[in-house]
Short mmCIF file of C-alpha atoms in Angstrom, two decimals:
data_model
loop_
_atom_site.label_atom_id
_atom_site.label_comp_id
_atom_site.label_asym_id
_atom_site.label_seq_id
_atom_site.Cartn_x
_atom_site.Cartn_y
_atom_site.Cartn_z
CA MET J 1438 -36.36 -82.65 -44.69
CA ILE J 1439 -38.75 -83.70 -41.84
CA LEU J 1440 -37.79 -86.53 -39.38
CA GLU J 1441 -40.95 -88.70 -38.16
CA LEU J 1442 -40.76 -91.14 -35.29
CA ASP J 1443 -42.94 -93.74 -33.94
CA CYS J 1444 -41.61 -94.81 -30.62
CA GLY J 1445 -43.13 -98.04 -29.52
CA ASN J 1446 -42.54 -100.37 -26.66
CA SER J 1447 -39.77 -102.38 -28.44
CA PHE J 1448 -38.88 -100.51 -31.45
CA ILE J 1449 -38.46 -97.09 -32.97
CA LYS J 1450 -39.81 -96.72 -36.60
CA TRP J 1451 -38.27 -93.70 -38.41
CA ARG J 1452 -38.62 -92.24 -41.79
CA VAL J 1453 -37.23 -89.04 -43.30
CA LEU J 1454 -39.18 -87.18 -45.71
CA ASP J 1455 -37.72 -85.01 -48.34
CA ASP J 1456 -39.80 -81.61 -48.91
CA ALA J 1457 -38.16 -81.14 -52.32
CA ALA J 1458 -38.69 -84.47 -53.73
CA LEU J 1459 -41.99 -84.81 -52.12
CA GLY J 1460 -41.24 -88.49 -50.72
CA VAL J 1461 -39.33 -90.69 -48.53
CA PHE J 1462 -35.57 -90.09 -48.31
CA ALA J 1463 -34.91 -92.80 -45.99
CA GLU J 1464 -36.55 -95.21 -43.52
CA GLY J 1465 -35.88 -97.87 -40.97
CA VAL J 1466 -36.52 -99.57 -37.75
CA VAL J 1467 -34.20 -99.53 -34.76
CA ASP J 1468 -34.21 -100.94 -31.35
CA SER J 1469 -32.47 -97.88 -29.47
CA ASP J 1470 -32.05 -94.22 -29.43
CA ASP J 1471 -28.34 -94.66 -29.97
CA ALA J 1472 -28.80 -96.84 -33.00
CA LEU J 1473 -31.26 -94.05 -34.23
CA VAL J 1474 -28.78 -91.27 -34.12
CA GLY J 1475 -25.88 -93.54 -35.53
CA TYR J 1476 -28.30 -94.41 -38.70
CA LEU J 1477 -29.28 -90.85 -39.02
CA ARG J 1478 -25.74 -89.52 -39.01
CA ALA J 1479 -24.58 -92.23 -41.49
CA LEU J 1480 -26.78 -91.04 -44.02
CA SER J 1481 -25.26 -88.84 -46.91
CA GLY J 1482 -27.22 -85.75 -47.80
CA LEU J 1483 -29.20 -85.49 -44.68
CA LEU J 1484 -30.47 -82.15 -43.85
CA LEU J 1485 -32.91 -82.23 -41.05
CA THR J 1486 -35.04 -79.07 -40.32
CA ARG J 1487 -37.91 -80.32 -38.46
CA CYS J 1488 -38.99 -83.40 -36.50
CA ARG J 1489 -42.15 -84.74 -35.01
CA LEU J 1490 -43.00 -88.01 -33.17
CA VAL J 1491 -45.33 -90.02 -31.52
CA SER J 1492 -44.33 -92.12 -28.19
CA VAL J 1493 -45.93 -94.50 -25.94
CA ARG J 1494 -42.91 -94.66 -23.71
CA THR J 1495 -42.36 -92.85 -20.33
CA ALA J 1496 -42.07 -89.02 -20.27
CA GLU J 1497 -38.78 -89.52 -19.02
CA GLU J 1498 -37.68 -91.82 -22.05
CA THR J 1499 -39.27 -89.47 -24.47
CA ASN J 1500 -37.54 -86.38 -23.16
CA LYS J 1501 -34.14 -88.45 -23.26
CA LEU J 1502 -34.71 -89.07 -26.93
CA THR J 1503 -35.85 -85.42 -27.91
CA SER J 1504 -32.74 -84.19 -26.16
CA MET J 1505 -30.47 -86.21 -28.14
CA LEU J 1506 -32.27 -85.19 -31.37
CA VAL J 1507 -31.83 -81.57 -30.71
CA GLN J 1508 -27.92 -82.10 -29.56
CA ALA J 1509 -27.26 -84.09 -32.68
CA PHE J 1510 -29.13 -82.37 -35.42
CA GLY J 1511 -30.19 -79.01 -33.73
CA VAL J 1512 -33.90 -79.54 -34.64
CA ALA J 1513 -37.00 -78.66 -32.79
CA VAL J 1514 -39.06 -81.68 -31.76
CA VAL J 1515 -42.93 -81.54 -31.79
CA CYS J 1516 -44.74 -84.47 -29.90
CA ALA J 1517 -48.26 -85.60 -30.62
CA ALA J 1518 -50.37 -85.19 -27.51
CA PRO J 1519 -53.70 -86.81 -26.54
CA ALA J 1520 -56.92 -85.17 -27.66
CA LYS J 1521 -60.65 -85.58 -26.96
CA GLU J 1522 -61.46 -84.79 -30.87
CA MET J 1523 -59.36 -84.22 -33.76
CA ALA J 1524 -59.87 -84.27 -37.62
CA GLY J 1525 -63.54 -85.27 -37.13
CA VAL J 1526 -62.70 -88.22 -35.04
CA ARG J 1527 -63.67 -88.28 -31.22
CA ASN J 1528 -61.84 -90.28 -28.61
CA GLY J 1529 -64.16 -92.91 -27.50
CA TYR J 1530 -62.39 -93.58 -24.09
CA GLU J 1531 -63.83 -92.57 -20.71
CA GLU J 1532 -60.55 -90.84 -20.16
CA PHE J 1533 -59.35 -89.83 -23.37
CA GLU J 1534 -55.73 -89.33 -22.34
CA ARG J 1535 -55.42 -92.85 -21.64
CA LEU J 1536 -55.50 -94.26 -25.21
CA GLY J 1537 -52.53 -95.09 -26.66
CA LEU J 1538 -51.04 -92.18 -28.84
CA ASP J 1539 -50.23 -94.80 -31.60
CA ARG J 1540 -53.71 -96.02 -31.59
CA TRP J 1541 -55.06 -92.60 -31.75
CA LEU J 1542 -53.03 -91.53 -34.80
CA ALA J 1543 -53.69 -94.80 -36.40
CA MET J 1544 -57.45 -94.07 -36.10
CA LEU J 1545 -57.14 -90.45 -37.36
CA GLY J 1546 -55.05 -91.83 -40.39
CA GLY J 1547 -57.81 -94.75 -40.93
CA PHE J 1548 -60.63 -92.36 -40.80
CA ARG J 1549 -59.16 -89.92 -43.11
CA LEU J 1550 -58.23 -92.53 -45.67
CA ALA J 1551 -61.50 -94.10 -45.56
CA ALA J 1552 -63.71 -91.16 -45.35
CA GLY J 1553 -66.27 -93.33 -43.37
CA ALA J 1554 -66.44 -96.35 -41.11
CA CYS J 1555 -63.28 -98.19 -40.52
CA LEU J 1556 -61.90 -101.02 -38.37
CA VAL J 1557 -58.01 -100.45 -37.85
CA LEU J 1558 -56.06 -103.28 -36.73
CA ASP J 1559 -52.37 -102.98 -35.70
CA PHE J 1560 -50.08 -105.66 -35.33
CA GLY J 1561 -47.24 -105.01 -33.13
CA THR J 1562 -45.79 -106.15 -29.72
CA ALA J 1563 -49.29 -106.10 -28.94
CA VAL J 1564 -52.47 -106.43 -31.45
CA THR J 1565 -55.06 -103.50 -31.22
CA ALA J 1566 -58.33 -103.14 -32.82
CA ASP J 1567 -60.33 -99.95 -32.98
CA PHE J 1568 -63.90 -99.21 -34.45
CA ILE J 1569 -64.49 -95.95 -35.70
CA ALA J 1570 -68.02 -95.11 -37.04
CA ALA J 1571 -69.08 -93.02 -40.30
CA ASP J 1572 -69.62 -90.05 -38.15
CA GLY J 1573 -66.17 -90.18 -36.63
CA GLU J 1574 -67.21 -91.77 -33.28
CA HIS J 1575 -64.66 -94.07 -31.79
CA LEU J 1576 -66.82 -97.07 -30.43
CA GLY J 1577 -63.65 -98.39 -28.53
CA GLY J 1578 -61.32 -101.26 -29.02
CA PHE J 1579 -59.54 -104.36 -27.99
CA ILE J 1580 -55.89 -105.21 -27.11
CA CYS J 1581 -54.26 -108.56 -26.93
CA PRO J 1582 -50.82 -110.15 -27.01
CA GLY J 1583 -49.25 -109.77 -30.35
CA MET J 1584 -46.89 -112.74 -31.98
CA PRO J 1585 -43.82 -111.28 -30.21
CA LEU J 1586 -45.32 -111.45 -26.67
CA MET J 1587 -47.12 -114.75 -27.36
CA ARG J 1588 -43.91 -116.16 -28.46
CA ASN J 1589 -41.62 -114.82 -25.71
CA GLN J 1590 -43.95 -115.75 -23.07
CA LEU J 1591 -44.03 -119.45 -23.99
CA ARG J 1592 -39.88 -119.49 -24.52
CA THR J 1593 -39.64 -117.58 -21.14
CA HIS J 1594 -42.01 -119.73 -18.81
CA THR J 1595 -41.57 -123.05 -20.48
CA ARG J 1596 -38.15 -124.69 -20.07
CA ARG J 1597 -38.36 -127.06 -22.98
CA ILE J 1598 -39.44 -124.41 -25.59
CA ARG J 1599 -36.20 -123.07 -27.20
CA TYR J 1600 -35.73 -121.89 -30.84
CA ASP J 1601 -34.17 -118.97 -32.77
CA ASP J 1602 -36.17 -116.42 -35.08
CA LEU J 1603 -35.10 -118.24 -38.04
CA SER J 1604 -36.75 -121.39 -37.23
CA ALA J 1605 -39.62 -119.37 -36.05
CA GLU J 1606 -40.10 -117.86 -39.52
CA ARG J 1607 -39.45 -121.26 -41.43
CA ALA J 1608 -42.43 -122.82 -39.09
CA LEU J 1609 -44.79 -120.37 -40.52
CA VAL J 1610 -44.72 -121.77 -44.35
CA ASN J 1611 -48.10 -123.45 -43.55
CA LEU J 1612 -50.50 -123.92 -40.73
CA LEU J 1613 -50.82 -127.51 -40.66
CA PRO J 1614 -50.52 -129.48 -37.26
CA GLY J 1615 -46.86 -128.82 -36.01
CA ARG J 1616 -44.30 -131.76 -35.78
CA THR J 1617 -41.81 -129.99 -33.89
CA THR J 1618 -42.17 -127.74 -30.93
CA VAL J 1619 -41.31 -124.51 -33.05
CA GLU J 1620 -44.04 -125.40 -35.62
CA ALA J 1621 -46.55 -126.34 -33.09
CA VAL J 1622 -45.85 -122.92 -31.16
CA GLU J 1623 -45.70 -120.50 -34.12
CA ARG J 1624 -48.55 -122.06 -35.86
CA GLY J 1625 -50.68 -122.18 -32.73
CA CYS J 1626 -49.94 -118.43 -31.89
CA SER J 1627 -50.68 -117.49 -35.65
CA LEU J 1628 -53.92 -119.23 -35.37
CA MET J 1629 -54.81 -117.56 -32.32
CA LEU J 1630 -54.26 -114.16 -33.86
CA ARG J 1631 -56.29 -115.15 -36.88
CA GLY J 1632 -59.13 -116.03 -34.60
CA PHE J 1633 -58.91 -112.68 -32.89
CA VAL J 1634 -59.03 -110.84 -36.35
CA LEU J 1635 -61.88 -113.02 -37.57
CA THR J 1636 -63.99 -111.89 -34.28
CA GLN J 1637 -63.23 -108.31 -35.08
CA LEU J 1638 -64.46 -108.68 -38.70
CA GLU J 1639 -67.69 -110.24 -37.21
CA LEU J 1640 -68.28 -107.53 -34.70
CA ALA J 1641 -67.71 -104.74 -37.54
CA ARG J 1642 -70.22 -106.31 -39.82
CA ASP J 1643 -72.68 -106.34 -36.79
CA TYR J 1644 -72.28 -102.48 -36.53
CA TRP J 1645 -72.02 -101.65 -40.36
CA GLY J 1646 -72.85 -104.50 -42.66
CA ASP J 1647 -70.14 -104.51 -45.35
CA ASP J 1648 -69.96 -100.87 -45.31
CA PHE J 1649 -66.60 -100.24 -43.68
CA VAL J 1650 -62.82 -100.31 -44.37
CA VAL J 1651 -60.41 -102.55 -42.78
CA PHE J 1652 -56.95 -101.24 -42.37
CA LEU J 1653 -53.79 -103.53 -41.45
CA THR J 1654 -50.86 -101.89 -39.96
CA GLY J 1655 -47.74 -102.67 -37.73
CA GLY J 1656 -44.92 -105.07 -38.29
CA ASP J 1657 -46.81 -108.38 -38.39
CA ALA J 1658 -49.66 -107.14 -40.67
CA ASP J 1659 -48.37 -109.22 -43.50
CA LEU J 1660 -49.03 -112.37 -41.28
CA ILE J 1661 -52.82 -111.63 -41.34
CA SER J 1662 -53.26 -110.06 -45.02
CA GLY J 1663 -54.34 -113.41 -46.09
CA VAL J 1664 -57.18 -113.69 -43.73
CA VAL J 1665 -58.33 -110.27 -44.70
CA PRO J 1666 -58.23 -110.18 -48.48
CA GLN J 1667 -60.32 -107.02 -48.57
CA GLY J 1668 -58.13 -105.28 -45.92
CA ARG J 1669 -55.93 -102.33 -47.07
CA VAL J 1670 -52.15 -102.88 -45.74
CA VAL J 1671 -50.94 -99.53 -44.76
CA PRO J 1672 -47.41 -99.74 -42.82
CA ASP J 1673 -47.30 -96.15 -42.15
CA LEU J 1674 -50.73 -95.38 -41.08
CA VAL J 1675 -49.55 -93.94 -37.51
CA PHE J 1676 -47.36 -91.79 -39.65
CA VAL J 1677 -50.45 -90.54 -41.72
CA GLY J 1678 -52.12 -89.48 -38.30
CA LEU J 1679 -48.86 -87.91 -36.86
CA ALA J 1680 -48.79 -85.63 -40.03
CA MET J 1681 -52.57 -84.52 -39.17
CA ALA J 1682 -51.73 -84.29 -35.21
CA CYS J 1683 -48.39 -82.15 -35.85
CA PRO J 1684 -48.59 -80.46 -39.16
CA LEU J 1685 -45.29 -78.55 -39.85
CA SER J 1686 -45.20 -75.85 -42.51
#
């Protein structure tokens, strides 16, 4: 069994692949290293043999996690590393090693699935957009705050804005002008996100006309899927790229 990890700024997304069954044995999202190890230890029938991960955390934080996994399960851990070119995709950053590894892997996965030009939109703590041409050239991208960052900034820096996550979820049943603070904030942030996405689509059409594929990934991708009906929602797009960057035989 292979353990795959996507270690983001706020959460760790994980899944276990069962070689014998050729599918996903278990998966989930946790908010700490200890929670991850706890969940894995509680899985009945877990027999980990290998592990690969991508991390946007500091080297110290990543090393701490890998040490915990080695100690708890006795598996060697392979970490994805920056690359100038891989699987036909050429990193477009002036300093290629500074491109976020999660973005890089999502681009690898998107280009493989599209077999041509694609726009990769990732909706996490931050929202990222990356443009990959049909010849594999990464044309660059954009980063903006995601829903969690926008929401938390308003909650933190505006004294009278206070509400819980359940209220936030209920507020997004529609996008009419809000009649409460929670509705006004949640719907306003959602509309800002939609505006960002529509701008990316316009730019992609300027590049390629209609000859491109849009990928939506990340925890909040479903909030935007209605704006991009032609988009392909691929929650595990980073894991597609991770398997390409860290093949395990």
